[in-house]
Amino acid sequence: MFARTSALVFVPQCGQVRNMATLKDITIRLKSIKNIQKITKSMKMVAAAKYARAERQLKPARVYGSGALALYEKAEIKAPEDKASKHLIIGVSSDRGLCGAIHSGVAKAIKAEIANLSKSGKEVMVVNVGDKLRGLLHKTHGKHIMLNCKEVGRKPPTFTDASIIATELLNSGYEFDQGSIIYNRFRSVISYKTDNKPVFSIDTIANSESMGIYDDIDADVLRNYQEFALVNIIYFGMKESTTSEQSARMTAMDSASKNASEMIDKLTLTFNRTRQAVITKELIEIISGAAAL
């Protein structure tokens, strides 16, 4: 009685072929990359200005580090291997990124140091100077983190900043026997190296055999010198790390600008080829329609 009628369904075909971008897509992509290139060039200029200032301030800061380590080297102070059961590691980085492998290099050195000391049965605690370093160590070595210092890297480090970090460390109550500060040592504009310097406690310095040649040093003077030396080494490490960070950021932004230029050239070529193909197609349709008439 009733016949079921079937209707033909026409699915509209898109004019855009899969994996083939339209002119509008390429234009949007080009505009986006050009904006990114403007940002990277601006960040490179800012990093260059900060690097020049950091390099000027690094030379006098190195005097603090060499002066603080002079007594350790001349007196040949070393912690006894059988008694040095507590080790402290101070890692220096910052809160800012976009600077290559600056932070990951310090984190990698700290992880290796923790692994070596833990195998020897020593207790290891870490002080993070910079939030980026905390993020890299929190998941895998969170139990070793004793202190985190933030708001580092936004402004050039000062001696007051190093004094605050050293005061927090001394007031934490952790009595370590030997320690080390791990930082990025600046070598040139395009080169830096992860380095470490020793840090000793007041008991280790006082019980050193070589300290007997200094007869006029009493306990108060020795403690004041140890605290002052700790601040100097932290300040020295922060200055070295800041200069390395700014040079690495300047290099990274320069590479990003060059990569953006290459992408812009490739997309411009693709845009011109696609536009030419569209124009040729439209001309063929016009000519074909005129010939049919």
mmCIF file of N, CA, C and O in Angstrom, residues 15-99:
data_model
loop_
_atom_site.group_PDB
_atom_site.id
_atom_site.type_symbol
_atom_site.label_atom_id
_atom_site.label_comp_id
_atom_site.label_asym_id
_atom_site.label_seq_id
_atom_site.Cartn_x
_atom_site.Cartn_y
_atom_site.Cartn_z
ATOM 1 N N GLY A 15 35.927 22.601 -1.009
ATOM 2 C CA GLY A 15 36.889 23.020 -2.013
ATOM 3 C C GLY A 15 38.330 22.808 -1.580
ATOM 4 O O GLY A 15 39.238 22.741 -2.391
ATOM 5 N N GLN A 16 38.568 22.687 -0.239
ATOM 6 C CA GLN A 16 39.922 22.544 0.268
ATOM 7 C C GLN A 16 40.314 21.074 0.315
ATOM 8 O O GLN A 16 39.586 20.241 0.817
ATOM 9 N N VAL A 17 41.430 20.758 -0.275
ATOM 10 C CA VAL A 17 41.932 19.397 -0.267
ATOM 11 C C VAL A 17 42.643 19.145 1.054
ATOM 12 O O VAL A 17 43.244 20.045 1.629
ATOM 13 N N ARG A 18 42.563 17.920 1.551
ATOM 14 C CA ARG A 18 43.181 17.592 2.823
ATOM 15 C C ARG A 18 44.691 17.832 2.750
ATOM 16 O O ARG A 18 45.342 17.523 1.759
ATOM 17 N N ASN A 19 45.222 18.405 3.875
ATOM 18 C CA ASN A 19 46.641 18.745 4.002
ATOM 19 C C ASN A 19 47.069 19.878 3.078
ATOM 20 O O ASN A 19 48.256 20.118 2.893
ATOM 21 N N MET A 20 46.144 20.543 2.469
ATOM 22 C CA MET A 20 46.463 21.700 1.640
ATOM 23 C C MET A 20 45.866 22.947 2.280
ATOM 24 O O MET A 20 44.646 23.054 2.436
ATOM 25 N N ALA A 21 46.722 23.855 2.684
ATOM 26 C CA ALA A 21 46.259 25.045 3.380
ATOM 27 C C ALA A 21 45.734 26.067 2.391
ATOM 28 O O ALA A 21 46.244 26.212 1.273
ATOM 29 N N THR A 22 44.702 26.782 2.786
ATOM 30 C CA THR A 22 44.150 27.846 1.963
ATOM 31 C C THR A 22 44.971 29.116 2.158
ATOM 32 O O THR A 22 45.840 29.207 3.029
ATOM 33 N N LEU A 23 44.694 30.103 1.318
ATOM 34 C CA LEU A 23 45.421 31.368 1.427
ATOM 35 C C LEU A 23 45.173 32.048 2.761
ATOM 36 O O LEU A 23 46.076 32.681 3.325
ATOM 37 N N LYS A 24 43.953 31.918 3.259
ATOM 38 C CA LYS A 24 43.632 32.542 4.545
ATOM 39 C C LYS A 24 44.424 31.902 5.678
ATOM 40 O O LYS A 24 44.933 32.592 6.571
ATOM 41 N N ASP A 25 44.535 30.558 5.661
ATOM 42 C CA ASP A 25 45.303 29.863 6.705
ATOM 43 C C ASP A 25 46.768 30.273 6.668
ATOM 44 O O ASP A 25 47.389 30.504 7.717
ATOM 45 N N ILE A 26 47.325 30.350 5.464
ATOM 46 C CA ILE A 26 48.734 30.730 5.344
ATOM 47 C C ILE A 26 48.948 32.168 5.803
ATOM 48 O O ILE A 26 49.944 32.486 6.463
ATOM 49 N N THR A 27 47.996 33.054 5.479
ATOM 50 C CA THR A 27 48.108 34.453 5.895
ATOM 51 C C THR A 27 48.085 34.570 7.414
ATOM 52 O O THR A 27 48.869 35.335 8.013
ATOM 53 N N ILE A 28 47.187 33.830 8.058
ATOM 54 C CA ILE A 28 47.114 33.853 9.525
ATOM 55 C C ILE A 28 48.401 33.322 10.136
ATOM 56 O O ILE A 28 48.931 33.868 11.108
ATOM 57 N N ARG A 29 48.920 32.241 9.546
ATOM 58 C CA ARG A 29 50.168 31.653 10.046
ATOM 59 C C ARG A 29 51.339 32.614 9.880
ATOM 60 O O ARG A 29 52.177 32.765 10.771
ATOM 61 N N LEU A 30 51.396 33.274 8.746
ATOM 62 C CA LEU A 30 52.465 34.247 8.506
ATOM 63 C C LEU A 30 52.414 35.399 9.507
ATOM 64 O O LEU A 30 53.439 35.824 10.050
ATOM 65 N N LYS A 31 51.224 35.895 9.734
ATOM 66 C CA LYS A 31 51.067 37.003 10.675
ATOM 67 C C LYS A 31 51.489 36.586 12.081
ATOM 68 O O LYS A 31 52.137 37.351 12.809
ATOM 69 N N SER A 32 51.146 35.364 12.475
ATOM 70 C CA SER A 32 51.502 34.877 13.798
ATOM 71 C C SER A 32 53.014 34.753 13.967
ATOM 72 O O SER A 32 53.587 35.175 14.983
ATOM 73 N N ILE A 33 53.680 34.190 12.964
ATOM 74 C CA ILE A 33 55.131 34.018 13.055
ATOM 75 C C ILE A 33 55.845 35.363 13.036
ATOM 76 O O ILE A 33 56.858 35.558 13.732
ATOM 77 N N LYS A 34 55.355 36.317 12.269
ATOM 78 C CA LYS A 34 55.962 37.647 12.249
ATOM 79 C C LYS A 34 55.828 38.325 13.612
ATOM 80 O O LYS A 34 56.758 39.014 14.065
ATOM 81 N N ASN A 35 54.691 38.130 14.273
ATOM 82 C CA ASN A 35 54.534 38.690 15.623
ATOM 83 C C ASN A 35 55.496 38.030 16.611
ATOM 84 O O ASN A 35 56.072 38.701 17.479
ATOM 85 N N ILE A 36 55.651 36.712 16.471
ATOM 86 C CA ILE A 36 56.594 36.002 17.345
ATOM 87 C C ILE A 36 58.015 36.491 17.102
ATOM 88 O O ILE A 36 58.805 36.658 18.036
ATOM 89 N N GLN A 37 58.357 36.743 15.853
ATOM 90 C CA GLN A 37 59.693 37.229 15.533
ATOM 91 C C GLN A 37 59.953 38.606 16.149
ATOM 92 O O GLN A 37 61.053 38.889 16.631
ATOM 93 N N LYS A 38 58.934 39.459 16.139
ATOM 94 C CA LYS A 38 59.080 40.764 16.783
ATOM 95 C C LYS A 38 59.347 40.608 18.282
ATOM 96 O O LYS A 38 60.180 41.331 18.851
ATOM 97 N N ILE A 39 58.651 39.646 18.903
ATOM 98 C CA ILE A 39 58.842 39.424 20.345
ATOM 99 C C ILE A 39 60.244 38.899 20.637
ATOM 100 O O ILE A 39 60.918 39.364 21.565
ATOM 101 N N THR A 40 60.692 37.908 19.853
ATOM 102 C CA THR A 40 62.022 37.338 20.094
ATOM 103 C C THR A 40 63.126 38.364 19.856
ATOM 104 O O THR A 40 64.127 38.389 20.583
ATOM 105 N N LYS A 41 62.968 39.230 18.863
ATOM 106 C CA LYS A 41 63.962 40.266 18.625
ATOM 107 C C LYS A 41 63.994 41.271 19.781
ATOM 108 O O LYS A 41 65.077 41.723 20.197
ATOM 109 N N SER A 42 62.814 41.597 20.304
ATOM 110 C CA SER A 42 62.770 42.517 21.447
ATOM 111 C C SER A 42 63.404 41.886 22.681
ATOM 112 O O SER A 42 64.162 42.547 23.413
ATOM 113 N N MET A 43 63.117 40.598 22.906
ATOM 114 C CA MET A 43 63.710 39.910 24.058
ATOM 115 C C MET A 43 65.216 39.784 23.904
ATOM 116 O O MET A 43 65.958 39.832 24.896
ATOM 117 N N LYS A 44 65.693 39.630 22.678
ATOM 118 C CA LYS A 44 67.137 39.578 22.452
ATOM 119 C C LYS A 44 67.786 40.912 22.809
ATOM 120 O O LYS A 44 68.853 40.946 23.450
ATOM 121 N N MET A 45 67.159 42.017 22.433
ATOM 122 C CA MET A 45 67.706 43.338 22.755
ATOM 123 C C MET A 45 67.710 43.579 24.260
ATOM 124 O O MET A 45 68.683 44.110 24.810
ATOM 125 N N VAL A 46 66.638 43.168 24.933
ATOM 126 C CA VAL A 46 66.575 43.333 26.385
ATOM 127 C C VAL A 46 67.640 42.473 27.064
ATOM 128 O O VAL A 46 68.334 42.920 27.993
ATOM 129 N N ALA A 47 67.778 41.215 26.602
ATOM 130 C CA ALA A 47 68.787 40.322 27.176
ATOM 131 C C ALA A 47 70.196 40.842 26.922
ATOM 132 O O ALA A 47 71.080 40.694 27.779
ATOM 133 N N ALA A 48 70.419 41.460 25.757
ATOM 134 C CA ALA A 48 71.743 42.016 25.464
ATOM 135 C C ALA A 48 72.086 43.158 26.417
ATOM 136 O O ALA A 48 73.231 43.275 26.883
ATOM 137 N N ALA A 49 71.093 44.008 26.708
ATOM 138 C CA ALA A 49 71.336 45.109 27.645
ATOM 139 C C ALA A 49 71.603 44.583 29.059
ATOM 140 O O ALA A 49 72.524 45.055 29.753
ATOM 141 N N LYS A 50 70.824 43.578 29.473
ATOM 142 C CA LYS A 50 71.036 42.999 30.803
ATOM 143 C C LYS A 50 72.352 42.245 30.880
ATOM 144 O O LYS A 50 73.017 42.238 31.927
ATOM 145 N N TYR A 51 72.723 41.609 29.774
ATOM 146 C CA TYR A 51 73.999 40.875 29.759
ATOM 147 C C TYR A 51 75.185 41.833 29.903
ATOM 148 O O TYR A 51 76.145 41.541 30.624
ATOM 149 N N ALA A 52 75.123 42.972 29.200
ATOM 150 C CA ALA A 52 76.222 43.943 29.292
ATOM 151 C C ALA A 52 76.385 44.448 30.726
ATOM 152 O O ALA A 52 77.518 44.574 31.231
ATOM 153 N N ARG A 53 75.266 44.695 31.398
ATOM 154 C CA ARG A 53 75.349 45.160 32.785
ATOM 155 C C ARG A 53 75.834 44.053 33.709
ATOM 156 O O ARG A 53 76.649 44.286 34.618
ATOM 157 N N ALA A 54 75.362 42.816 33.474
ATOM 158 C CA ALA A 54 75.773 41.689 34.321
ATOM 159 C C ALA A 54 77.253 41.383 34.157
ATOM 160 O O ALA A 54 77.943 41.047 35.127
ATOM 161 N N GLU A 55 77.762 41.525 32.934
ATOM 162 C CA GLU A 55 79.186 41.261 32.710
ATOM 163 C C GLU A 55 80.059 42.303 33.395
ATOM 164 O O GLU A 55 81.132 41.989 33.926
ATOM 165 N N ARG A 56 79.607 43.560 33.390
ATOM 166 C CA ARG A 56 80.367 44.606 34.091
ATOM 167 C C ARG A 56 80.400 44.344 35.591
ATOM 168 O O ARG A 56 81.420 44.590 36.252
ATOM 169 N N GLN A 57 79.302 43.854 36.146
ATOM 170 C CA GLN A 57 79.234 43.603 37.590
ATOM 171 C C GLN A 57 79.893 42.291 37.993
ATOM 172 O O GLN A 57 80.120 42.056 39.183
ATOM 173 N N LEU A 58 80.186 41.426 37.013
ATOM 174 C CA LEU A 58 80.758 40.117 37.340
ATOM 175 C C LEU A 58 82.218 40.230 37.770
ATOM 176 O O LEU A 58 82.656 39.501 38.669
ATOM 177 N N LYS A 59 82.974 41.117 37.145
ATOM 178 C CA LYS A 59 84.400 41.217 37.447
ATOM 179 C C LYS A 59 84.662 41.561 38.912
ATOM 180 O O LYS A 59 85.482 40.901 39.567
ATOM 181 N N PRO A 60 84.021 42.592 39.476
ATOM 182 C CA PRO A 60 84.254 42.828 40.917
ATOM 183 C C PRO A 60 83.657 41.744 41.814
ATOM 184 O O PRO A 60 84.150 41.513 42.917
ATOM 185 N N ALA A 61 82.607 41.049 41.338
ATOM 186 C CA ALA A 61 82.008 39.992 42.158
ATOM 187 C C ALA A 61 82.916 38.781 42.257
ATOM 188 O O ALA A 61 82.869 38.050 43.262
ATOM 189 N N ARG A 62 83.737 38.553 41.245
ATOM 190 C CA ARG A 62 84.658 37.420 41.297
ATOM 191 C C ARG A 62 85.707 37.580 42.390
ATOM 192 O O ARG A 62 86.259 36.591 42.881
ATOM 193 N N VAL A 63 85.972 38.808 42.786
ATOM 194 C CA VAL A 63 86.917 39.043 43.875
ATOM 195 C C VAL A 63 86.372 38.474 45.177
ATOM 196 O O VAL A 63 87.125 37.922 45.992
ATOM 197 N N TYR A 64 85.055 38.584 45.365
ATOM 198 C CA TYR A 64 84.437 38.025 46.578
ATOM 199 C C TYR A 64 84.629 36.515 46.626
ATOM 200 O O TYR A 64 84.950 35.947 47.678
ATOM 201 N N GLY A 65 84.415 35.856 45.482
ATOM 202 C CA GLY A 65 84.542 34.408 45.470
ATOM 203 C C GLY A 65 85.966 33.937 45.680
ATOM 204 O O GLY A 65 86.218 33.024 46.482
ATOM 205 N N SER A 66 86.915 34.558 45.002
ATOM 206 C CA SER A 66 88.315 34.153 45.174
ATOM 207 C C SER A 66 88.825 34.466 46.574
ATOM 208 O O SER A 66 89.606 33.703 47.153
ATOM 209 N N GLY A 67 88.376 35.587 47.126
ATOM 210 C CA GLY A 67 88.789 35.925 48.486
ATOM 211 C C GLY A 67 88.221 34.982 49.522
ATOM 212 O O GLY A 67 88.895 34.627 50.500
ATOM 213 N N ALA A 68 86.976 34.538 49.325
ATOM 214 C CA ALA A 68 86.360 33.625 50.287
ATOM 215 C C ALA A 68 87.008 32.249 50.253
ATOM 216 O O ALA A 68 87.117 31.574 51.283
ATOM 217 N N LEU A 69 87.469 31.832 49.072
ATOM 218 C CA LEU A 69 88.077 30.508 48.933
ATOM 219 C C LEU A 69 89.573 30.508 49.207
ATOM 220 O O LEU A 69 90.195 29.436 49.207
ATOM 221 N N ALA A 70 90.160 31.696 49.440
ATOM 222 C CA ALA A 70 91.608 31.770 49.645
ATOM 223 C C ALA A 70 92.026 31.017 50.904
ATOM 224 O O ALA A 70 93.019 30.273 50.895
ATOM 225 N N LEU A 71 91.278 31.189 51.994
ATOM 226 C CA LEU A 71 91.635 30.506 53.241
ATOM 227 C C LEU A 71 91.493 28.999 53.111
ATOM 228 O O LEU A 71 92.328 28.247 53.604
ATOM 229 N N TYR A 72 90.432 28.551 52.418
ATOM 230 C CA TYR A 72 90.241 27.116 52.235
ATOM 231 C C TYR A 72 91.401 26.499 51.451
ATOM 232 O O TYR A 72 91.856 25.385 51.753
ATOM 233 N N GLU A 73 91.883 27.226 50.440
ATOM 234 C CA GLU A 73 92.959 26.696 49.611
ATOM 235 C C GLU A 73 94.311 26.770 50.319
ATOM 236 O O GLU A 73 95.098 25.817 50.267
ATOM 237 N N LYS A 74 94.586 27.898 50.981
ATOM 238 C CA LYS A 74 95.879 28.053 51.646
ATOM 239 C C LYS A 74 96.007 27.119 52.850
ATOM 240 O O LYS A 74 97.072 26.540 53.088
ATOM 241 N N ALA A 75 94.943 27.001 53.612
ATOM 242 C CA ALA A 75 94.974 26.145 54.798
ATOM 243 C C ALA A 75 94.694 24.686 54.485
ATOM 244 O O ALA A 75 94.795 23.843 55.378
ATOM 245 N N GLU A 76 94.338 24.401 53.202
ATOM 246 C CA GLU A 76 94.053 23.021 52.779
ATOM 247 C C GLU A 76 92.993 22.374 53.669
ATOM 248 O O GLU A 76 93.166 21.287 54.211
ATOM 249 N N ILE A 77 91.876 23.083 53.811
ATOM 250 C CA ILE A 77 90.795 22.590 54.654
ATOM 251 C C ILE A 77 90.013 21.525 53.899
ATOM 252 O O ILE A 77 89.554 21.738 52.790
ATOM 253 N N LYS A 78 89.870 20.385 54.517
ATOM 254 C CA LYS A 78 89.111 19.278 53.951
ATOM 255 C C LYS A 78 88.342 18.580 55.067
ATOM 256 O O LYS A 78 88.844 18.427 56.176
ATOM 257 N N ALA A 79 87.142 18.162 54.734
ATOM 258 C CA ALA A 79 86.335 17.438 55.720
ATOM 259 C C ALA A 79 86.790 15.992 55.762
ATOM 260 O O ALA A 79 87.002 15.372 54.712
ATOM 261 N N PRO A 80 86.979 15.401 56.953
ATOM 262 C CA PRO A 80 87.368 13.983 57.036
ATOM 263 C C PRO A 80 86.302 13.091 56.397
ATOM 264 O O PRO A 80 85.110 13.283 56.601
ATOM 265 N N GLU A 81 86.749 12.134 55.602
ATOM 266 C CA GLU A 81 85.812 11.263 54.894
ATOM 267 C C GLU A 81 84.993 10.412 55.840
ATOM 268 O O GLU A 81 83.829 10.101 55.580
ATOM 269 N N ASP A 82 85.586 10.016 56.965
ATOM 270 C CA ASP A 82 84.861 9.149 57.891
ATOM 271 C C ASP A 82 83.853 9.906 58.743
ATOM 272 O O ASP A 82 82.886 9.325 59.255
ATOM 273 N N LYS A 83 84.051 11.239 58.890
ATOM 274 C CA LYS A 83 83.161 12.026 59.738
ATOM 275 C C LYS A 83 82.182 12.880 58.939
ATOM 276 O O LYS A 83 81.204 13.378 59.508
ATOM 277 N N ALA A 84 82.447 13.099 57.678
ATOM 278 C CA ALA A 84 81.571 13.952 56.853
ATOM 279 C C ALA A 84 80.355 13.153 56.406
ATOM 280 O O ALA A 84 80.322 12.575 55.319
ATOM 281 N N SER A 85 79.357 13.097 57.281
ATOM 282 C CA SER A 85 78.150 12.299 56.993
ATOM 283 C C SER A 85 77.007 13.148 56.464
ATOM 284 O O SER A 85 76.072 12.619 55.870
ATOM 285 N N LYS A 86 77.064 14.461 56.692
ATOM 286 C CA LYS A 86 75.998 15.357 56.240
ATOM 287 C C LYS A 86 76.560 16.311 55.190
ATOM 288 O O LYS A 86 77.530 17.030 55.459
ATOM 289 N N HIS A 87 75.938 16.296 54.045
ATOM 290 C CA HIS A 87 76.412 17.107 52.917
ATOM 291 C C HIS A 87 75.308 18.073 52.498
ATOM 292 O O HIS A 87 74.144 17.701 52.410
ATOM 293 N N LEU A 88 75.698 19.294 52.207
ATOM 294 C CA LEU A 88 74.768 20.335 51.774
ATOM 295 C C LEU A 88 75.103 20.757 50.349
ATOM 296 O O LEU A 88 76.272 20.978 50.015
ATOM 297 N N ILE A 89 74.070 20.860 49.500
ATOM 298 C CA ILE A 89 74.243 21.312 48.121
ATOM 299 C C ILE A 89 73.402 22.568 47.921
ATOM 300 O O ILE A 89 72.206 22.570 48.206
ATOM 301 N N ILE A 90 74.037 23.624 47.448
ATOM 302 C CA ILE A 90 73.348 24.873 47.124
ATOM 303 C C ILE A 90 73.327 25.013 45.606
ATOM 304 O O ILE A 90 74.379 25.172 44.978
ATOM 305 N N GLY A 91 72.151 24.905 45.012
ATOM 306 C CA GLY A 91 72.002 25.041 43.566
ATOM 307 C C GLY A 91 71.519 26.433 43.198
ATOM 308 O O GLY A 91 70.549 26.935 43.777
ATOM 309 N N VAL A 92 72.187 27.061 42.253
ATOM 310 C CA VAL A 92 71.877 28.440 41.870
ATOM 311 C C VAL A 92 71.285 28.456 40.470
ATOM 312 O O VAL A 92 71.920 27.985 39.515
ATOM 313 N N SER A 93 70.067 28.970 40.347
ATOM 314 C CA SER A 93 69.417 29.171 39.042
ATOM 315 C C SER A 93 68.612 30.464 39.141
ATOM 316 O O SER A 93 69.080 31.429 39.738
ATOM 317 N N SER A 94 67.397 30.498 38.592
ATOM 318 C CA SER A 94 66.559 31.692 38.690
ATOM 319 C C SER A 94 65.104 31.277 38.498
ATOM 320 O O SER A 94 64.779 30.097 38.424
ATOM 321 N N ASP A 95 64.221 32.277 38.418
ATOM 322 C CA ASP A 95 62.790 32.029 38.240
ATOM 323 C C ASP A 95 62.351 32.148 36.782
ATOM 324 O O ASP A 95 61.183 31.903 36.479
ATOM 325 N N ARG A 96 63.228 32.510 35.900
ATOM 326 C CA ARG A 96 62.850 32.806 34.515
ATOM 327 C C ARG A 96 63.426 31.758 33.569
ATOM 328 O O ARG A 96 64.495 31.198 33.814
ATOM 329 N N GLY A 97 62.691 31.513 32.468
ATOM 330 C CA GLY A 97 63.101 30.520 31.491
ATOM 331 C C GLY A 97 63.521 31.151 30.179
ATOM 332 O O GLY A 97 64.021 32.268 30.140
ATOM 333 N N LEU A 98 63.311 30.395 29.084
ATOM 334 C CA LEU A 98 63.690 30.827 27.732
ATOM 335 C C LEU A 98 65.169 31.158 27.646
ATOM 336 O O LEU A 98 65.569 32.160 27.058
ATOM 337 N N CYS A 99 65.991 30.311 28.245
ATOM 338 C CA CYS A 99 67.433 30.551 28.234
ATOM 339 C C CYS A 99 68.215 29.260 28.011
ATOM 340 O O CYS A 99 69.286 29.065 28.598
#
